[in-house]
């Protein structure tokens, strides 16, 4: 039987990564688009070279890796820069994900989740079914981002605003997991 892949998505700070970890604990393989995006710009990669050429060599950290915090500040404050970054990284992430799904299928897996924060924004809802959305109130998202990432409130709000509104995602998802609680609560 072919591998069936469903989409897992959610707004920043919604708890999607926690749900992905729970799926893994239960034996469901999860391919993580964020991890693939880090691989796409790994030190020495063609993706990193392209990003630096397009957005500036000052985004390279002293360790030879992309300074993700500086990149975040740039792209969440400049839509044009975000689009240019995505034009470089998304095709690489797509290729890497296809390689991972092929390996899972070859291993005999029947079901896998594709954890994609921007699932709707990049049109993957057209090919992934069902789509599971992890949602939280904006106040919960904001407090989680502030605690987790140590950003200024304005920067956290800019990251929330850069994504498709959760209200829109709720209408397009097949299943919605409301996640304003904390792990371990039933």
C-alpha atoms as an extended CHARMM CRD file, in Angstrom:
* protein
*
       186  EXT
         1         1  UNK       CA              0.0000000000        0.0000000000        0.0000000000  PROA      1               0.0000000000
         2         2  UNK       CA              1.2180000000        3.5120000000       -0.7090000000  PROA      2               0.0000000000
         3         3  UNK       CA              2.1290000000        5.8930000000        2.0790000000  PROA      3               0.0000000000
         4         4  UNK       CA             -0.7070000000        8.2080000000        3.1090000000  PROA      4               0.0000000000
         5         5  UNK       CA              0.4570000000       11.6390000000        4.2530000000  PROA      5               0.0000000000
         6         6  UNK       CA             -1.7490000000       14.0420000000        6.1820000000  PROA      6               0.0000000000
         7         7  UNK       CA             -1.0470000000       17.6770000000        6.8610000000  PROA      7               0.0000000000
         8         8  UNK       CA             -0.3550000000       19.0770000000       10.3150000000  PROA      8               0.0000000000
         9         9  UNK       CA             -0.3250000000       22.8330000000       10.6390000000  PROA      9               0.0000000000
        10        10  UNK       CA             -0.9840000000       25.6710000000       13.0250000000  PROA      10              0.0000000000
        11        11  UNK       CA             -0.1490000000       29.2540000000       13.7290000000  PROA      11              0.0000000000
        12        12  UNK       CA              3.0990000000       30.2050000000       15.4220000000  PROA      12              0.0000000000
        13        13  UNK       CA              2.8080000000       29.4640000000       19.1300000000  PROA      13              0.0000000000
        14        14  UNK       CA             -0.2610000000       27.2740000000       18.6690000000  PROA      14              0.0000000000
        15        15  UNK       CA              1.3820000000       24.1070000000       19.9990000000  PROA      15              0.0000000000
        16        16  UNK       CA              1.7930000000       22.2870000000       16.6920000000  PROA      16              0.0000000000
        17        17  UNK       CA              5.2450000000       21.0120000000       17.6550000000  PROA      17              0.0000000000
        18        18  UNK       CA              3.8080000000       19.4990000000       20.8410000000  PROA      18              0.0000000000
        19        19  UNK       CA              1.1680000000       17.6700000000       18.8110000000  PROA      19              0.0000000000
        20        20  UNK       CA              3.8630000000       16.4680000000       16.3860000000  PROA      20              0.0000000000
        21        21  UNK       CA              5.8630000000       15.0930000000       19.3340000000  PROA      21              0.0000000000
        22        22  UNK       CA              2.7680000000       13.2700000000       20.6040000000  PROA      22              0.0000000000
        23        23  UNK       CA              2.2620000000       11.7070000000       17.1710000000  PROA      23              0.0000000000
        24        24  UNK       CA              5.8790000000       10.5320000000       17.1170000000  PROA      24              0.0000000000
        25        25  UNK       CA              5.4510000000        9.0180000000       20.5960000000  PROA      25              0.0000000000
        26        26  UNK       CA              2.5560000000        7.0100000000       19.1810000000  PROA      26              0.0000000000
        27        27  UNK       CA              4.6040000000        5.7220000000       16.2650000000  PROA      27              0.0000000000
        28        28  UNK       CA              3.4420000000        8.0800000000       13.5140000000  PROA      28              0.0000000000
        29        29  UNK       CA              6.4080000000        9.3400000000       11.4800000000  PROA      29              0.0000000000
        30        30  UNK       CA              6.4420000000       13.1380000000       11.2110000000  PROA      30              0.0000000000
        31        31  UNK       CA              8.3480000000       15.0070000000        8.5340000000  PROA      31              0.0000000000
        32        32  UNK       CA              9.0640000000       18.5100000000        9.8570000000  PROA      32              0.0000000000
        33        33  UNK       CA              9.2090000000       21.3160000000        7.2800000000  PROA      33              0.0000000000
        34        34  UNK       CA             10.9830000000       23.6050000000        9.7660000000  PROA      34              0.0000000000
        35        35  UNK       CA             13.7730000000       21.0490000000       10.1850000000  PROA      35              0.0000000000
        36        36  UNK       CA             13.9820000000       20.6770000000        6.4160000000  PROA      36              0.0000000000
        37        37  UNK       CA             14.2230000000       24.4600000000        6.0550000000  PROA      37              0.0000000000
        38        38  UNK       CA             17.2230000000       24.4150000000        8.4230000000  PROA      38              0.0000000000
        39        39  UNK       CA             18.8020000000       21.6790000000        6.2840000000  PROA      39              0.0000000000
        40        40  UNK       CA             18.1140000000       23.7590000000        3.1770000000  PROA      40              0.0000000000
        41        41  UNK       CA             20.4190000000       26.5170000000        4.4650000000  PROA      41              0.0000000000
        42        42  UNK       CA             22.9350000000       24.3910000000        6.3790000000  PROA      42              0.0000000000
        43        43  UNK       CA             26.5430000000       25.6040000000        6.4300000000  PROA      43              0.0000000000
        44        44  UNK       CA             28.1850000000       24.9300000000        3.0920000000  PROA      44              0.0000000000
        45        45  UNK       CA             24.9020000000       24.3000000000        1.2770000000  PROA      45              0.0000000000
        46        46  UNK       CA             23.8500000000       25.7920000000       -2.0330000000  PROA      46              0.0000000000
        47        47  UNK       CA             20.7260000000       27.1070000000       -0.2890000000  PROA      47              0.0000000000
        48        48  UNK       CA             22.8390000000       29.0880000000        2.1760000000  PROA      48              0.0000000000
        49        49  UNK       CA             24.9170000000       30.5420000000       -0.6570000000  PROA      49              0.0000000000
        50        50  UNK       CA             21.7720000000       31.6120000000       -2.5000000000  PROA      50              0.0000000000
        51        51  UNK       CA             20.2230000000       33.2030000000        0.6070000000  PROA      51              0.0000000000
        52        52  UNK       CA             23.3890000000       35.1550000000        1.3920000000  PROA      52              0.0000000000
        53        53  UNK       CA             23.6870000000       36.3340000000       -2.2240000000  PROA      53              0.0000000000
        54        54  UNK       CA             20.0430000000       37.4390000000       -2.2500000000  PROA      54              0.0000000000
        55        55  UNK       CA             19.6230000000       38.9040000000        1.2420000000  PROA      55              0.0000000000
        56        56  UNK       CA             23.1440000000       39.8240000000        2.3160000000  PROA      56              0.0000000000
        57        57  UNK       CA             26.2990000000       38.2110000000        3.6200000000  PROA      57              0.0000000000
        58        58  UNK       CA             25.8420000000       39.9910000000        6.9400000000  PROA      58              0.0000000000
        59        59  UNK       CA             23.2620000000       37.2840000000        7.7900000000  PROA      59              0.0000000000
        60        60  UNK       CA             26.0510000000       34.7500000000        8.2020000000  PROA      60              0.0000000000
        61        61  UNK       CA             26.9060000000       34.0450000000       11.8250000000  PROA      61              0.0000000000
        62        62  UNK       CA             30.4610000000       33.6590000000       13.1370000000  PROA      62              0.0000000000
        63        63  UNK       CA             29.9450000000       29.8760000000       13.2490000000  PROA      63              0.0000000000
        64        64  UNK       CA             29.3300000000       29.7150000000        9.4790000000  PROA      64              0.0000000000
        65        65  UNK       CA             25.5970000000       29.1510000000        9.9240000000  PROA      65              0.0000000000
        66        66  UNK       CA             22.7580000000       31.4330000000        8.9490000000  PROA      66              0.0000000000
        67        67  UNK       CA             21.9290000000       33.7650000000       11.8450000000  PROA      67              0.0000000000
        68        68  UNK       CA             18.2600000000       32.7490000000       12.1050000000  PROA      68              0.0000000000
        69        69  UNK       CA             17.4000000000       35.4990000000       14.5720000000  PROA      69              0.0000000000
        70        70  UNK       CA             18.7020000000       38.1960000000       12.2140000000  PROA      70              0.0000000000
        71        71  UNK       CA             16.9730000000       36.5430000000        9.2590000000  PROA      71              0.0000000000
        72        72  UNK       CA             13.7170000000       36.4680000000       11.2480000000  PROA      72              0.0000000000
        73        73  UNK       CA             14.0040000000       40.1480000000       12.0930000000  PROA      73              0.0000000000
        74        74  UNK       CA             14.6100000000       40.9380000000        8.4290000000  PROA      74              0.0000000000
        75        75  UNK       CA             11.9150000000       38.8130000000        6.8150000000  PROA      75              0.0000000000
        76        76  UNK       CA              9.1580000000       39.4630000000        9.3430000000  PROA      76              0.0000000000
        77        77  UNK       CA              9.6810000000       43.1890000000        8.8400000000  PROA      77              0.0000000000
        78        78  UNK       CA             10.0300000000       43.1030000000        5.0550000000  PROA      78              0.0000000000
        79        79  UNK       CA              7.5360000000       41.1060000000        2.9800000000  PROA      79              0.0000000000
        80        80  UNK       CA              9.7100000000       41.3640000000       -0.1360000000  PROA      80              0.0000000000
        81        81  UNK       CA             12.6680000000       39.8120000000        1.7030000000  PROA      81              0.0000000000
        82        82  UNK       CA             10.4010000000       37.0530000000        3.0550000000  PROA      82              0.0000000000
        83        83  UNK       CA              9.1820000000       36.2510000000       -0.4640000000  PROA      83              0.0000000000
        84        84  UNK       CA             12.7520000000       36.1450000000       -1.7900000000  PROA      84              0.0000000000
        85        85  UNK       CA             13.8300000000       33.8380000000        1.0510000000  PROA      85              0.0000000000
        86        86  UNK       CA             10.8440000000       31.5500000000        0.4380000000  PROA      86              0.0000000000
        87        87  UNK       CA             11.5630000000       31.4390000000       -3.3040000000  PROA      87              0.0000000000
        88        88  UNK       CA             14.9770000000       29.9810000000       -2.4660000000  PROA      88              0.0000000000
        89        89  UNK       CA             14.1100000000       27.6630000000        0.4030000000  PROA      89              0.0000000000
        90        90  UNK       CA             10.6770000000       26.2830000000       -0.5240000000  PROA      90              0.0000000000
        91        91  UNK       CA             11.8310000000       24.3180000000       -3.6050000000  PROA      91              0.0000000000
        92        92  UNK       CA             14.6760000000       22.7870000000       -1.5650000000  PROA      92              0.0000000000
        93        93  UNK       CA             12.3010000000       21.8910000000        1.2740000000  PROA      93              0.0000000000
        94        94  UNK       CA              9.8770000000       20.3480000000       -1.2250000000  PROA      94              0.0000000000
        95        95  UNK       CA             12.6570000000       18.1430000000       -2.6480000000  PROA      95              0.0000000000
        96        96  UNK       CA             13.8770000000       17.1070000000        0.8080000000  PROA      96              0.0000000000
        97        97  UNK       CA             10.3310000000       16.2510000000        1.9250000000  PROA      97              0.0000000000
        98        98  UNK       CA              9.7460000000       14.1080000000       -1.1560000000  PROA      98              0.0000000000
        99        99  UNK       CA             12.9720000000       12.2360000000       -0.3880000000  PROA      99              0.0000000000
       100       100  UNK       CA             11.8400000000       11.6090000000        3.1950000000  PROA      100             0.0000000000
       101       101  UNK       CA              8.3720000000       10.4290000000        2.1480000000  PROA      101             0.0000000000
       102       102  UNK       CA              9.9120000000        8.0680000000       -0.4100000000  PROA      102             0.0000000000
       103       103  UNK       CA             12.1620000000        6.6120000000        2.3000000000  PROA      103             0.0000000000
       104       104  UNK       CA              9.1840000000        6.1540000000        4.6470000000  PROA      104             0.0000000000
       105       105  UNK       CA              7.2000000000        4.4190000000        1.9220000000  PROA      105             0.0000000000
       106       106  UNK       CA             10.1320000000        2.1670000000        1.0730000000  PROA      106             0.0000000000
       107       107  UNK       CA             10.3680000000        1.2850000000        4.7770000000  PROA      107             0.0000000000
       108       108  UNK       CA              6.7470000000        0.1320000000        4.6270000000  PROA      108             0.0000000000
       109       109  UNK       CA              5.1250000000        2.9450000000        6.5810000000  PROA      109             0.0000000000
       110       110  UNK       CA              1.4270000000        3.3930000000        5.8180000000  PROA      110             0.0000000000
       111       111  UNK       CA              0.7930000000        6.7650000000        7.4660000000  PROA      111             0.0000000000
       112       112  UNK       CA              2.8720000000        9.8910000000        8.0890000000  PROA      112             0.0000000000
       113       113  UNK       CA              2.2850000000       13.5090000000        9.0460000000  PROA      113             0.0000000000
       114       114  UNK       CA              3.8150000000       16.4730000000        7.2600000000  PROA      114             0.0000000000
       115       115  UNK       CA              4.3000000000       19.2400000000        9.8330000000  PROA      115             0.0000000000
       116       116  UNK       CA              4.1190000000       22.4550000000        7.7900000000  PROA      116             0.0000000000
       117       117  UNK       CA              3.5320000000       25.8310000000        9.4580000000  PROA      117             0.0000000000
       118       118  UNK       CA              2.6700000000       27.4730000000        6.1240000000  PROA      118             0.0000000000
       119       119  UNK       CA              0.6500000000       24.5680000000        4.7200000000  PROA      119             0.0000000000
       120       120  UNK       CA             -2.2520000000       26.7060000000        3.4720000000  PROA      120             0.0000000000
       121       121  UNK       CA             -0.0340000000       29.6000000000        2.4210000000  PROA      121             0.0000000000
       122       122  UNK       CA              1.9370000000       27.3660000000        0.0210000000  PROA      122             0.0000000000
       123       123  UNK       CA             -1.0990000000       25.4530000000       -1.2660000000  PROA      123             0.0000000000
       124       124  UNK       CA             -0.3070000000       22.0440000000        0.2280000000  PROA      124             0.0000000000
       125       125  UNK       CA             -3.9260000000       21.6720000000        1.3390000000  PROA      125             0.0000000000
       126       126  UNK       CA             -4.6080000000       20.7530000000       -2.2870000000  PROA      126             0.0000000000
       127       127  UNK       CA             -2.5590000000       17.5470000000       -1.9450000000  PROA      127             0.0000000000
       128       128  UNK       CA             -2.5170000000       16.6630000000        1.7560000000  PROA      128             0.0000000000
       129       129  UNK       CA             -5.6220000000       15.2090000000        3.3540000000  PROA      129             0.0000000000
       130       130  UNK       CA             -6.8130000000       15.3730000000        5.9230000000  PROA      130             0.0000000000
       131       131  UNK       CA             -5.4320000000       18.6650000000        7.2100000000  PROA      131             0.0000000000
       132       132  UNK       CA             -5.1970000000       18.8730000000       10.9960000000  PROA      132             0.0000000000
       133       133  UNK       CA             -4.9390000000       22.3960000000       12.4050000000  PROA      133             0.0000000000
       134       134  UNK       CA             -3.6000000000       23.0740000000       15.8920000000  PROA      134             0.0000000000
       135       135  UNK       CA             -5.1140000000       26.3840000000       16.9720000000  PROA      135             0.0000000000
       136       136  UNK       CA             -4.8610000000       28.6610000000       19.9890000000  PROA      136             0.0000000000
       137       137  UNK       CA             -6.1310000000       32.1030000000       20.8560000000  PROA      137             0.0000000000
       138       138  UNK       CA             -3.9230000000       35.0060000000       19.8120000000  PROA      138             0.0000000000
       139       139  UNK       CA             -3.2240000000       35.8280000000       23.4550000000  PROA      139             0.0000000000
       140       140  UNK       CA             -2.0070000000       32.2590000000       24.0360000000  PROA      140             0.0000000000
       141       141  UNK       CA              0.1030000000       32.3860000000       20.8850000000  PROA      141             0.0000000000
       142       142  UNK       CA              1.6200000000       35.6860000000       21.9620000000  PROA      142             0.0000000000
       143       143  UNK       CA              2.4880000000       34.5270000000       25.4820000000  PROA      143             0.0000000000
       144       144  UNK       CA              4.0340000000       31.2970000000       24.1610000000  PROA      144             0.0000000000
       145       145  UNK       CA              6.1450000000       33.1350000000       21.5760000000  PROA      145             0.0000000000
       146       146  UNK       CA              7.3280000000       35.6980000000       24.1090000000  PROA      146             0.0000000000
       147       147  UNK       CA              8.2950000000       32.9660000000       26.5720000000  PROA      147             0.0000000000
       148       148  UNK       CA              9.8310000000       30.5910000000       24.0300000000  PROA      148             0.0000000000
       149       149  UNK       CA             11.6600000000       32.9820000000       21.7230000000  PROA      149             0.0000000000
       150       150  UNK       CA             12.3850000000       35.9650000000       23.9520000000  PROA      150             0.0000000000
       151       151  UNK       CA             11.1610000000       38.3950000000       21.3070000000  PROA      151             0.0000000000
       152       152  UNK       CA              9.8430000000       41.8760000000       21.8410000000  PROA      152             0.0000000000
       153       153  UNK       CA              6.0420000000       41.9510000000       21.7610000000  PROA      153             0.0000000000
       154       154  UNK       CA              6.0010000000       43.9070000000       18.4730000000  PROA      154             0.0000000000
       155       155  UNK       CA              8.2320000000       41.2780000000       16.8350000000  PROA      155             0.0000000000
       156       156  UNK       CA              6.0390000000       38.4440000000       18.1170000000  PROA      156             0.0000000000
       157       157  UNK       CA              2.9160000000       40.1780000000       16.7990000000  PROA      157             0.0000000000
       158       158  UNK       CA              4.6210000000       40.6880000000       13.4160000000  PROA      158             0.0000000000
       159       159  UNK       CA              5.2640000000       36.9350000000       13.1880000000  PROA      159             0.0000000000
       160       160  UNK       CA              1.6470000000       36.1410000000       14.0040000000  PROA      160             0.0000000000
       161       161  UNK       CA              0.4650000000       38.7130000000       11.4370000000  PROA      161             0.0000000000
       162       162  UNK       CA              2.7700000000       37.2690000000        8.7410000000  PROA      162             0.0000000000
       163       163  UNK       CA              0.7710000000       34.0430000000        8.7130000000  PROA      163             0.0000000000
       164       164  UNK       CA             -2.6970000000       33.4150000000        7.3470000000  PROA      164             0.0000000000
       165       165  UNK       CA             -5.1780000000       34.1910000000       10.1610000000  PROA      165             0.0000000000
       166       166  UNK       CA             -6.1750000000       31.1700000000       12.2400000000  PROA      166             0.0000000000
       167       167  UNK       CA             -9.8390000000       31.9810000000       11.5850000000  PROA      167             0.0000000000
       168       168  UNK       CA             -9.2110000000       31.3800000000        7.8820000000  PROA      168             0.0000000000
       169       169  UNK       CA             -7.2070000000       28.2250000000        8.5780000000  PROA      169             0.0000000000
       170       170  UNK       CA            -10.0260000000       26.8950000000       10.8050000000  PROA      170             0.0000000000
       171       171  UNK       CA            -12.4520000000       27.1340000000        7.8760000000  PROA      171             0.0000000000
       172       172  UNK       CA            -10.0890000000       25.2670000000        5.5350000000  PROA      172             0.0000000000
       173       173  UNK       CA             -8.9160000000       22.5060000000        7.9020000000  PROA      173             0.0000000000
       174       174  UNK       CA            -10.5430000000       19.0990000000        8.1110000000  PROA      174             0.0000000000
       175       175  UNK       CA             -9.9140000000       18.8300000000       11.8610000000  PROA      175             0.0000000000
       176       176  UNK       CA             -9.1300000000       21.5140000000       14.4420000000  PROA      176             0.0000000000
       177       177  UNK       CA             -7.3880000000       20.8250000000       17.7440000000  PROA      177             0.0000000000
       178       178  UNK       CA             -8.0410000000       23.7460000000       20.0790000000  PROA      178             0.0000000000
       179       179  UNK       CA             -4.9020000000       24.1060000000       22.1760000000  PROA      179             0.0000000000
       180       180  UNK       CA             -5.1020000000       26.8930000000       24.7290000000  PROA      180             0.0000000000
       181       181  UNK       CA             -4.1450000000       24.5390000000       27.5660000000  PROA      181             0.0000000000
       182       182  UNK       CA             -0.8250000000       23.2120000000       28.7400000000  PROA      182             0.0000000000
       183       183  UNK       CA              0.6680000000       19.7720000000       28.0700000000  PROA      183             0.0000000000
       184       184  UNK       CA             -0.5840000000       17.1000000000       30.4140000000  PROA      184             0.0000000000
       185       185  UNK       CA             -4.0680000000       18.5400000000       30.9190000000  PROA      185             0.0000000000
       186       186  UNK       CA             -7.0280000000       16.4880000000       29.7780000000  PROA      186             0.0000000000
